Amino acid sequence: MIRSILLSTVALSCFLSARPQSGPIIVSSREVIAEMQPTMYGIFFEDINFAADGGLYAELVKNRSFEFTLPMMGWSQPNSNTHSLNENSGMATAMRSGKEHNAHYCRVEVKNDSGYSLINEGFRGMGVKAGEAYNLSFMAAPEGEGIREIRFELIGKDDKVLAGATVAVGGGDWAKYKATLVPERSEAKARLKITFKGQGIVNMDMISLFPQNTWKNRPNGLRNDLVTLLDEMAPGFLRFPGGCIVEGRTLDRRYQWKKTIGPLEDRDVLINRWNTEFDHRPAPDYYQSFGLGFFEYFQLAEDLGAEPLPILSCGMACQFNTGELVPMDELDPYIQDALDLIEFANGPVDSPWGKIRKDMGHPKTFDMKYIGIGNEQWGPEYIARYKVFEKAIKAKYPDMIIVSGSGPFAEGEHFEYGMRELRKLNAGIIDEHYYKSPQWFRENADRYDHYDPEGPKVFAGEYAAQSVAIASPENRNNWECALSEAAFITGLERNAAVVHLTSYAPLMAHTEGWQWTPDLIWFDNLRSYGTPNYYVQKLFATNKGTHVVPALRAGKALTGQDDLYATASVDRSTNEIIVKIVNTSAAVKAQEVVFEGVSRLQSRATITVLQNDDLKAENALDRATNISPEDKEIRTHKNTVKLSLLPYSVNVVRVKRS
Ligand code: AHR
């Protein structure tokens, strides 16, 4: 909403008091430099920091299917003791099912129903809201008639009951049961307590609790507040499922998309690679249930109006870990996974994989255009494998755009080698990653000014300014980092002829369950917020325009002269000119912008400002919009606007041609 502060007077007085800069920025709105790709600003999603299980995926029960390495992890039995016969309570034990998938269930033996309970702790607790409905479901197979009822209660930190439901069970066969729980008060740290009526044995599995209020009210759905934050970014693509998680620490633990679709109970649970990655942030209870699997990722991309961009293993485990390799003559199953994925997404409903998509409820194709091969691979081993993938994919799907990778570093031996080889292969799009200091971002706004527009396109696939050092647990999502990223992004946008996709990484983090910081969005079990970096992304994405035009001062692009950075575009659908100027200095800057090539501008225009005087300032759960954009109205005069750019500010000016 526009705050109708008529800025002519205020802006003019600031303008007069600020030090004038060396000449106006000339925006030549008729000289198109490049088309802005609809995919310019997107989302990188990886299940790191409890982003999927415990985060976006709204399931509240941790280890619902008893498939963690320690099958009772997440479950407690306060009145039971493994060293006792538990005559006054009972005991639950993980049992092997004898099946290939869903290999365990839980056998509960109740000896004294007044003394026994089984409790799930959730993901650092369960976030539940007063008056909202929660869908409980479970599989059960009572042995004999001893157990007739099972009671489920949401309990608070103080053990007080927030909601309860009793379910009658019977018959010896496995059956699915359901109930609804409606908590009477909100609680971020609820737990699910299960008690039993009678004495005897009941087998249980897939004990699940979901809010009804998920994104689009879908069962097996996603957290509404988190998807809303993503949706408001208007992302042009959704990259999934990572990141290093694609590669795995070993090949056996790589991400295998075929194991993430179909019935939930048959999706093989896998230890999350971030479980053990950092000694300083261990997460022994971090697993992937794959309830959020490839079908759900495609569906999310569709909901967001974003191009799906899946990344697959190329037969190399993470080179920061084992770097385990598949021999070249055993690469076929990996390539088949890529070909089958394209059929799963785009194939007709009578094709084998298209039918599976249809059976999961989506007969329409997902219209996938991009596929990524490998994440942060480097060296000749990668190039050799990439070539085989490229040949096989292009032979069957010549229009598929293949994303290759230049490795984890923005420069150096591996980067140079990868870029050289991929350019020789005329690769479609190359993924570049940079986790660097804020200063690096400010100093590299011209990085793509010298790339060949005829060469491979760039996917700036993972980047984030690190306030301390790469992946340091002390890193902060502070204003200096966000402002520096904004300065850098002007260079991405100015080079839209080369840069086709960009995304910040990582995307999300649970305030108690994180391994890596900084992250774009933080959340706890009930709340969430966008960081200043989020607002930078959102500002650029929602003001990208359709075509880039020159914005020059003294004949040059602004890439840091006088601490200013600028880019401009036109939006042909709204007939607007959009100018973005980042001021990274501590001073107010008077800056005139002259629009050339326009016969008339409307007199009213808007400026959206993201600003803070304190480079250390941050947002937080209880100060979610501390740093967030403000819209103001400004006036044009003839073909000019006079701006007073606040210290440390990102400014987006939109003017309309009349
Ligand atoms: O974004 C976190 C990690 O950083 C990603 O998984 C990986 O690709 C990069 O090294």
XYZ file of C-alpha atoms and ligand atoms in Angstrom:
668
model
C 0.000 0.000 0.000
C 1.281 3.382 -0.937
C 1.922 5.598 2.056
C 0.772 8.816 0.580
C 3.572 11.001 1.690
C 3.786 13.612 -0.963
C 7.453 13.695 -1.264
C 8.003 16.660 -3.479
C 8.763 18.968 -0.567
C 10.513 16.469 1.682
C 12.496 14.946 -1.144
C 13.443 18.311 -2.515
C 14.723 19.635 0.798
C 16.780 16.468 1.344
C 17.877 16.734 -2.252
C 19.175 20.248 -1.654
C 20.962 19.319 1.555
C 22.553 16.150 0.170
C 25.812 16.225 -1.696
C 24.938 16.284 -5.419
C 26.396 13.416 -7.427
C 28.263 13.702 -10.650
C 25.422 14.021 -13.096
C 22.097 12.356 -13.648
C 21.434 8.697 -14.311
C 20.162 8.548 -17.869
C 17.601 5.812 -18.451
C 17.120 5.119 -22.147
C 13.811 3.355 -22.085
C 13.681 2.624 -25.802
C 17.065 0.886 -26.007
C 16.447 -2.687 -24.947
C 19.644 -4.395 -23.768
C 18.068 -7.739 -22.977
C 14.848 -9.521 -22.379
C 14.292 -10.210 -18.687
C 13.659 -13.921 -18.297
C 10.502 -14.769 -16.320
C 12.835 -17.139 -14.439
C 15.219 -14.351 -13.364
C 14.335 -14.624 -9.650
C 13.509 -18.001 -8.204
C 13.695 -20.232 -5.179
C 16.326 -22.765 -4.161
C 14.777 -25.344 -1.853
C 16.783 -27.872 0.123
C 15.848 -29.960 3.145
C 18.493 -28.381 5.368
C 17.787 -26.652 8.714
C 14.532 -28.681 9.106
C 13.224 -26.944 5.995
C 11.092 -29.913 4.885
C 10.463 -32.344 7.756
C 9.806 -30.083 10.736
C 9.237 -27.082 8.469
C 7.457 -26.683 5.157
C 6.049 -30.230 5.322
C 3.285 -29.775 7.865
C 3.448 -33.236 9.500
C 3.728 -32.776 13.265
C 4.773 -36.309 14.250
C 8.482 -37.053 14.022
C 9.358 -40.609 12.965
C 5.706 -41.465 12.316
C 6.591 -44.793 10.706
C 9.325 -45.969 13.100
C 11.883 -46.071 10.284
C 14.676 -43.933 11.792
C 17.973 -45.760 12.392
C 16.897 -45.934 16.029
C 13.276 -46.865 15.322
C 11.847 -45.421 18.559
C 13.624 -42.063 18.201
C 11.210 -39.207 18.872
C 8.986 -41.444 21.006
C 9.076 -41.753 24.793
C 7.324 -43.930 27.339
C 7.593 -42.070 30.625
C 6.342 -44.936 32.809
C 8.217 -47.774 31.123
C 11.642 -49.138 31.741
C 13.559 -51.525 29.507
C 15.030 -53.187 32.616
C 11.636 -54.079 34.037
C 8.630 -56.219 33.119
C 6.545 -53.023 33.360
C 3.630 -54.718 35.099
C 2.282 -51.283 36.066
C 2.486 -49.851 32.558
C 3.558 -51.506 29.307
C 6.158 -51.261 26.587
C 6.319 -50.355 22.917
C 8.921 -52.030 20.746
C 9.883 -51.575 17.109
C 9.115 -54.677 15.079
C 10.378 -55.694 11.668
C 7.533 -55.961 9.183
C 9.332 -58.259 6.756
C 8.484 -55.836 3.957
C 10.941 -54.137 1.616
C 9.411 -50.721 2.259
C 7.985 -49.570 5.575
C 10.201 -52.144 7.215
C 9.099 -51.454 10.810
C 6.002 -50.907 12.880
C 5.488 -50.420 16.578
C 4.152 -53.197 18.828
C 2.549 -51.812 21.969
C 1.974 -54.187 24.844
C -0.218 -52.685 27.541
C -0.120 -54.394 30.918
C -1.788 -51.736 33.019
C -3.667 -49.134 31.021
C -3.783 -46.628 33.851
C 0.016 -46.476 33.908
C 1.081 -46.601 30.270
C 1.555 -43.848 27.735
C 3.484 -43.359 24.505
C 4.460 -39.804 23.577
C 5.752 -38.234 20.384
C 7.841 -35.097 20.859
C 7.358 -33.584 17.405
C 10.040 -31.505 15.754
C 11.334 -29.548 18.740
C 7.688 -29.764 19.908
C 4.522 -29.442 17.832
C 3.056 -26.042 16.983
C -0.731 -26.070 17.363
C -3.210 -23.206 17.227
C -6.298 -22.680 19.386
C -9.564 -23.578 17.663
C -7.931 -25.027 14.548
C -8.578 -28.629 13.543
C -5.811 -31.231 13.291
C -6.226 -34.465 11.347
C -4.976 -37.495 13.206
C -4.541 -40.776 11.354
C -2.836 -44.049 12.114
C -2.673 -47.693 11.098
C -3.453 -50.281 13.744
C -3.745 -54.042 14.024
C -4.884 -55.117 17.503
C -3.814 -58.614 18.499
C -6.867 -60.181 20.159
C -9.616 -58.237 21.903
C -7.550 -56.814 24.772
C -7.181 -53.268 23.486
C -10.517 -51.709 22.506
C -9.793 -47.998 22.472
C -6.844 -45.731 21.857
C -6.862 -42.173 23.145
C -4.843 -39.364 21.574
C -4.191 -36.121 23.409
C -2.259 -33.018 22.545
C -0.535 -31.955 25.726
C 1.188 -28.675 26.500
C 4.560 -27.935 28.084
C 2.843 -28.164 31.459
C 1.341 -31.579 30.535
C -2.148 -30.039 30.497
C -4.457 -31.508 27.859
C -5.113 -29.159 24.923
C -7.246 -31.540 22.841
C -8.264 -35.172 22.893
C -10.020 -37.868 20.878
C -10.735 -41.530 21.539
C -10.748 -44.025 18.690
C -12.295 -47.503 18.913
C -10.130 -50.193 17.342
C -10.932 -53.817 16.578
C -10.392 -56.754 14.254
C -7.000 -58.310 13.759
C -6.057 -56.830 10.406
C -4.253 -53.631 9.713
C -6.761 -50.816 9.241
C -6.536 -47.043 8.958
C -8.206 -44.931 11.643
C -8.855 -41.206 11.796
C -9.869 -38.555 14.310
C -9.800 -34.788 14.676
C -8.132 -32.823 17.457
C -9.018 -29.180 18.164
C -6.716 -27.595 20.765
C -8.295 -25.139 23.179
C -5.171 -23.015 23.337
C -2.147 -22.378 21.137
C 1.135 -24.008 22.022
C 4.478 -24.091 20.219
C 5.782 -27.069 22.143
C 2.856 -29.489 22.270
C 3.359 -33.253 22.253
C 1.110 -36.118 21.190
C 0.254 -38.483 24.032
C -1.255 -41.896 23.306
C -2.974 -44.014 25.944
C -4.942 -47.258 25.684
C -8.028 -48.867 27.163
C -7.670 -52.533 28.091
C -4.809 -54.951 28.416
C -3.110 -56.584 25.498
C -1.203 -55.888 22.312
C -1.849 -53.488 19.487
C 0.447 -52.912 16.514
C 0.640 -49.352 15.212
C 2.226 -47.551 12.286
C 2.115 -44.272 10.310
C 0.920 -42.242 13.284
C 0.355 -38.841 11.733
C -0.989 -35.449 12.741
C -1.522 -32.634 10.235
C -3.152 -29.244 10.490
C -6.271 -29.043 8.319
C -5.178 -25.536 7.518
C -2.385 -26.370 5.107
C -1.515 -24.575 1.873
C -4.641 -25.021 -0.303
C -6.036 -27.217 2.510
C -4.320 -30.246 1.039
C -3.961 -33.450 3.041
C -0.266 -34.327 3.372
C 0.085 -30.598 2.852
C 2.534 -27.766 3.426
C 2.672 -25.079 6.108
C 0.488 -22.237 4.998
C 2.535 -19.360 6.406
C 5.736 -20.638 4.805
C 4.259 -21.210 1.358
C 2.628 -17.782 1.570
C 6.056 -16.211 2.122
C 7.317 -18.072 -0.947
C 4.277 -17.163 -2.992
C 4.728 -13.484 -2.180
C 8.199 -13.655 -3.723
C 6.555 -14.393 -7.093
C 9.308 -16.904 -7.903
C 10.050 -17.673 -11.532
C 11.325 -21.167 -10.758
C 11.565 -23.671 -7.944
C 14.821 -25.585 -7.760
C 14.592 -28.804 -5.740
C 15.600 -30.881 -3.810
C 18.958 -29.103 -3.195
C 21.947 -28.669 -2.816
C 24.294 -31.258 -1.392
C 21.290 -33.372 -0.427
C 21.054 -34.361 -4.095
C 24.527 -35.898 -3.978
C 24.503 -37.564 -0.556
C 27.534 -38.076 1.648
C 27.780 -41.476 -0.064
C 26.077 -42.671 -3.231
C 23.766 -44.949 -1.255
C 22.483 -41.882 0.523
C 21.946 -39.760 -2.552
C 18.501 -38.357 -3.264
C 16.546 -40.867 -5.374
C 13.355 -39.292 -6.647
C 11.639 -42.586 -7.417
C 11.707 -43.393 -3.699
C 9.847 -40.162 -2.916
C 6.612 -40.724 -4.838
C 3.588 -42.997 -4.412
C 2.000 -44.093 -1.108
C 3.566 -42.321 1.870
C 4.286 -45.500 3.806
C 6.326 -46.878 0.895
C 8.623 -43.865 0.585
C 11.868 -45.070 2.138
C 12.955 -42.837 5.012
C 16.583 -41.704 4.712
C 18.970 -40.094 7.155
C 19.304 -36.423 6.271
C 22.837 -35.601 5.115
C 22.801 -32.539 7.386
C 22.186 -34.811 10.397
C 25.907 -35.313 10.935
C 27.509 -32.695 8.682
C 28.517 -30.092 11.262
C 29.948 -31.048 14.649
C 28.909 -27.649 15.963
C 25.243 -28.213 14.999
C 24.542 -31.944 15.276
C 20.972 -33.021 14.471
C 20.786 -36.750 15.247
C 17.015 -36.752 14.763
C 17.119 -35.247 11.249
C 15.706 -37.645 8.664
C 13.870 -37.342 5.373
C 10.398 -38.886 5.422
C 9.914 -37.798 1.791
C 6.307 -36.911 2.590
C 7.390 -33.848 0.651
C 8.632 -35.720 -2.393
C 8.998 -35.036 -6.093
C 5.252 -35.056 -6.814
C 4.710 -32.466 -4.087
C 7.622 -30.346 -5.339
C 6.162 -30.283 -8.848
C 2.775 -29.421 -7.405
C 4.264 -26.606 -5.336
C 6.039 -25.192 -8.391
C 2.748 -25.260 -10.246
C 0.951 -23.512 -7.370
C 3.597 -20.796 -7.287
C 3.523 -20.309 -11.049
C 7.226 -21.248 -11.027
C 9.135 -23.429 -13.488
C 10.061 -26.731 -11.838
C 13.831 -27.222 -11.806
C 14.775 -30.625 -10.423
C 18.455 -31.452 -9.872
C 19.590 -35.078 -10.007
C 22.618 -37.038 -8.909
C 25.144 -37.523 -11.710
C 26.752 -40.527 -10.060
C 29.082 -38.579 -7.773
C 28.637 -38.332 -4.010
C 29.370 -34.993 -2.359
C 33.030 -34.165 -2.989
C 33.242 -32.367 0.362
C 32.508 -35.793 1.911
C 33.414 -39.078 0.198
C 33.344 -38.042 -3.464
C 32.335 -41.642 -4.190
C 32.019 -42.298 -7.939
C 29.898 -44.568 -10.053
C 32.097 -46.171 -12.726
C 31.307 -44.806 -16.169
C 30.042 -48.186 -17.359
C 27.562 -48.329 -14.489
C 26.017 -44.931 -15.064
C 22.936 -46.211 -16.882
C 20.528 -46.379 -13.915
C 21.356 -42.761 -13.070
C 20.662 -41.681 -16.631
C 17.485 -43.720 -16.673
C 16.373 -41.848 -13.545
C 16.720 -38.584 -15.484
C 14.825 -39.861 -18.519
C 12.094 -41.377 -16.365
C 11.756 -38.145 -14.417
C 11.067 -36.242 -17.614
C 8.408 -38.802 -18.463
C 6.965 -38.570 -14.945
C 6.627 -34.800 -15.345
C 5.743 -34.491 -19.004
C 4.730 -37.905 -20.311
C 1.241 -38.820 -21.479
C -0.984 -40.606 -18.976
C -0.567 -43.870 -20.849
C 3.217 -43.821 -20.530
C 4.561 -45.840 -17.577
C 5.723 -42.823 -15.527
C 3.003 -40.484 -16.784
C 0.491 -43.010 -15.478
C 2.052 -42.867 -12.019
C 1.685 -39.064 -12.063
C -1.941 -39.471 -13.128
C -2.580 -42.060 -10.408
C -1.195 -39.597 -7.869
C -3.921 -37.172 -8.943
C -2.271 -35.090 -11.667
C -3.180 -36.237 -15.177
C -2.063 -32.893 -16.582
C 1.652 -32.700 -17.322
C 3.919 -30.497 -15.205
C 5.478 -28.994 -18.321
C 9.027 -29.349 -17.049
C 11.565 -27.475 -19.180
C 14.753 -27.659 -17.097
C 16.741 -30.492 -15.555
C 19.919 -30.139 -13.508
C 22.694 -32.727 -13.643
C 24.816 -32.816 -10.498
C 25.005 -30.183 -7.800
C 28.425 -28.885 -6.802
C 30.564 -31.322 -8.749
C 34.002 -30.503 -10.010
C 36.854 -31.931 -12.037
C 37.171 -34.181 -15.100
C 35.009 -36.860 -13.454
C 32.068 -34.492 -13.571
C 32.587 -33.383 -17.143
C 32.865 -37.018 -18.264
C 29.567 -37.906 -16.574
C 27.808 -34.735 -17.650
C 28.572 -35.467 -21.311
C 26.863 -38.866 -21.120
C 23.782 -37.401 -19.454
C 23.586 -34.578 -21.961
C 23.798 -36.929 -24.929
C 21.096 -39.247 -23.589
C 18.710 -36.463 -22.560
C 19.090 -34.453 -25.756
C 18.644 -37.589 -27.887
C 15.216 -38.189 -26.381
C 14.188 -34.683 -25.331
C 16.011 -32.183 -27.588
C 14.194 -29.176 -26.096
C 15.053 -29.934 -22.491
C 17.284 -27.203 -21.026
C 20.086 -28.851 -19.092
C 21.627 -27.147 -16.090
C 25.245 -28.078 -15.453
C 27.419 -26.893 -12.563
C 30.698 -25.024 -12.165
C 31.297 -26.385 -8.655
C 31.081 -24.720 -5.266
C 33.467 -21.830 -5.836
C 33.129 -18.536 -7.682
C 36.694 -18.629 -8.960
C 39.851 -20.750 -8.822
C 41.114 -23.896 -10.435
C 37.941 -25.977 -10.301
C 35.745 -23.096 -11.416
C 38.004 -22.173 -14.338
C 38.290 -25.780 -15.461
C 34.554 -26.442 -15.237
C 33.636 -23.238 -17.078
C 36.190 -23.862 -19.816
C 34.992 -27.420 -20.445
C 31.304 -26.580 -20.246
C 31.755 -23.664 -22.635
C 33.503 -26.011 -25.070
C 30.463 -28.269 -24.846
C 28.228 -25.261 -25.434
C 26.327 -26.170 -22.268
C 22.855 -24.644 -21.943
C 22.975 -23.129 -18.471
C 25.797 -23.244 -15.931
C 25.052 -23.086 -12.221
C 27.461 -20.862 -10.234
C 27.605 -20.685 -6.434
C 29.045 -17.991 -4.204
C 28.970 -17.769 -0.439
C 31.158 -14.705 0.067
C 31.687 -11.667 2.266
C 29.366 -8.659 1.893
C 32.340 -6.753 0.528
C 32.806 -9.337 -2.236
C 29.194 -8.835 -3.276
C 29.649 -5.057 -3.428
C 32.880 -5.404 -5.387
C 31.546 -7.893 -7.909
C 28.492 -6.119 -9.273
C 30.277 -6.102 -12.631
C 30.989 -9.868 -12.600
C 28.816 -10.602 -15.610
C 29.567 -7.440 -17.594
C 32.274 -9.375 -19.416
C 30.523 -12.727 -20.005
C 29.843 -13.633 -23.617
C 26.115 -13.209 -24.287
C 26.438 -15.857 -26.989
C 27.901 -18.422 -24.568
C 26.152 -20.615 -21.989
C 23.627 -18.836 -19.787
C 24.228 -18.386 -16.075
C 22.207 -19.738 -13.195
C 23.384 -17.912 -10.067
C 21.975 -20.884 -8.229
C 23.234 -20.436 -4.677
C 24.473 -17.229 -3.179
C 24.348 -15.392 0.119
C 26.607 -12.857 1.815
C 28.302 -14.394 4.867
C 28.792 -11.864 7.646
C 31.596 -13.896 9.291
C 32.737 -16.762 7.057
C 31.214 -19.449 4.888
C 28.783 -21.578 6.902
C 30.014 -20.049 10.174
C 27.383 -20.536 12.879
C 27.989 -16.882 13.781
C 26.755 -15.597 10.410
C 23.831 -13.182 10.641
C 21.093 -12.201 8.219
C 21.923 -8.581 8.846
C 21.282 -5.469 6.811
C 24.844 -5.191 5.541
C 24.567 -8.619 3.929
C 21.171 -7.892 2.399
C 22.232 -4.465 1.126
C 25.392 -5.900 -0.428
C 23.383 -8.634 -2.137
C 21.084 -5.929 -3.524
C 24.100 -4.080 -4.931
C 25.276 -7.307 -6.576
C 21.826 -8.138 -7.958
C 21.780 -4.900 -9.956
C 24.666 -6.488 -11.884
C 22.760 -9.738 -12.383
C 19.810 -7.823 -13.720
C 21.826 -5.533 -15.955
C 23.238 -8.717 -17.499
C 19.923 -10.461 -18.025
C 21.153 -11.361 -21.512
C 23.522 -13.813 -19.793
C 21.988 -14.416 -16.373
C 18.744 -16.335 -16.744
C 18.094 -17.676 -13.256
C 19.127 -16.605 -9.762
C 18.372 -17.821 -6.245
C 19.502 -17.133 -2.684
C 20.512 -20.156 -0.575
C 19.653 -21.746 1.729
C 15.971 -20.879 1.777
C 14.665 -21.793 5.215
C 15.724 -22.525 8.760
C 14.032 -23.604 11.978
C 15.229 -21.340 14.787
C 16.045 -24.395 16.921
C 16.796 -26.969 14.231
C 19.197 -25.181 11.900
C 22.625 -26.351 10.732
C 23.549 -23.549 8.322
C 23.163 -19.825 8.603
C 22.369 -17.325 7.015
C 19.006 -18.336 5.527
C 16.323 -16.408 3.698
C 13.345 -17.312 5.905
C 13.352 -18.305 9.565
C 10.547 -20.008 11.451
C 9.653 -21.706 14.695
C 6.767 -24.107 15.199
C 4.149 -21.360 14.925
C 5.719 -18.256 13.458
C 7.866 -17.283 10.488
C 9.492 -14.199 9.028
C 11.409 -12.970 6.035
C 14.917 -11.649 6.651
C 16.092 -8.347 5.132
C 17.646 -10.579 2.449
C 14.151 -11.947 1.768
C 12.831 -8.450 1.223
C 15.673 -7.702 -1.175
C 14.787 -10.814 -3.186
C 11.106 -9.989 -3.121
C 11.688 -6.390 -4.155
C 13.740 -7.359 -7.185
C 11.456 -10.247 -8.152
C 8.260 -8.242 -7.979
C 9.784 -5.296 -9.854
C 11.748 -7.050 -12.542
C 9.963 -5.714 -15.613
C 10.101 -7.385 -18.987
C 13.129 -5.790 -20.700
C 16.389 -4.370 -19.396
C 17.318 -0.879 -20.602
C 20.480 1.187 -20.017
C 20.843 3.211 -16.820
C 24.117 5.111 -17.199
C 25.820 7.908 -15.339
C 28.512 9.735 -17.272
C 28.117 7.024 -19.896
C 28.831 4.153 -17.498
C 26.790 1.572 -15.620
C 26.753 2.273 -11.879
C 28.677 -0.598 -10.310
C 29.772 1.057 -7.087
C 30.984 4.543 -8.100
C 30.189 6.817 -5.117
C 28.743 3.671 -3.471
C 25.861 3.623 -5.930
C 24.586 0.713 -7.997
C 21.788 0.914 -10.548
C 19.803 -0.972 -13.122
C 16.668 -0.185 -15.105
C 13.997 -2.053 -16.981
C 10.693 -1.430 -18.653
C 7.542 -3.397 -18.049
C 5.751 -3.634 -21.355
C 2.649 -5.095 -19.772
C 2.096 -2.052 -17.529
C 3.950 0.545 -19.620
C 6.197 1.417 -16.688
C 9.875 2.162 -16.359
C 11.512 0.675 -13.274
C 14.775 1.977 -11.854
C 16.568 0.307 -8.972
C 19.297 2.204 -7.164
C 21.247 0.886 -4.205
C 23.093 3.333 -1.969
C 25.656 1.463 0.138
C 27.090 4.588 1.768
C 26.309 6.149 5.143
C 25.322 9.442 3.449
C 22.156 10.699 1.801
C 22.779 10.926 -1.943
C 21.024 13.395 -4.166
C 20.511 11.752 -7.507
C 18.608 12.906 -10.512
C 17.209 10.344 -12.942
C 16.433 11.452 -16.477
C 14.216 9.308 -18.665
C 15.152 9.523 -22.312
C 13.087 8.254 -25.180
C 9.739 8.949 -23.532
C 7.395 11.594 -24.802
C 5.642 12.042 -21.434
C 5.701 10.568 -17.971
C 2.774 10.559 -15.603
C 3.378 13.090 -12.850
C 2.811 10.649 -9.993
C 5.310 7.856 -9.512
C 6.260 5.553 -6.636
C 9.443 4.831 -4.805
C 9.759 1.734 -2.663
C 12.537 2.002 -0.113
C 14.164 -0.732 1.926
C 16.451 0.966 4.408
C 18.099 0.931 7.790
C 20.739 3.156 9.332
C 22.240 0.220 11.180
C 24.152 -2.293 9.090
C 23.875 -4.804 11.919
C 20.060 -4.554 12.084
C 18.040 -7.732 11.530
C 14.486 -8.998 11.503
C 13.336 -11.564 14.054
C 10.303 -13.654 14.955
C 8.982 -10.852 17.146
C 10.225 -8.071 14.819
C 9.316 -9.700 11.542
C 9.117 -6.505 9.486
C 11.737 -4.430 11.291
C 13.435 -4.016 7.924
C 10.793 -4.139 5.211
C 9.888 -2.013 2.215
C 7.910 1.197 2.401
C 6.123 2.706 -0.579
C 5.905 6.419 -1.113
C 4.581 8.635 -3.819
C 6.929 10.936 -5.697
C 6.517 13.455 -8.500
C 8.106 13.499 -11.877
C 8.894 16.791 -13.507
C 8.955 16.679 -17.269
C 11.107 13.584 -17.831
C 13.009 13.709 -14.558
C 12.784 12.558 -10.946
C 14.945 14.003 -8.220
C 15.775 11.511 -5.526
C 17.347 11.735 -2.134
C 18.674 8.269 -1.600
C 18.771 7.460 2.078
C 21.913 6.004 3.629
C 22.149 2.227 3.220
C 19.065 1.977 1.064
C 17.598 -0.063 -1.769
C 15.289 2.086 -3.898
C 12.856 1.015 -6.575
C 11.281 3.779 -8.633
C 8.320 3.007 -10.892
C 7.194 5.657 -13.342
C 4.477 5.284 -15.913
C 4.653 6.450 -19.486
C 1.485 8.300 -20.396
O 23.085 -24.108 0.718
C 23.792 -24.979 1.543
C 24.758 -25.840 0.763
O 25.749 -25.041 0.200
C 24.185 -26.570 -0.412
O 23.617 -27.767 -0.063
C 25.371 -26.805 -1.278
O 25.032 -26.928 -2.638
C 26.292 -25.656 -0.950
O 27.562 -26.078 -0.672
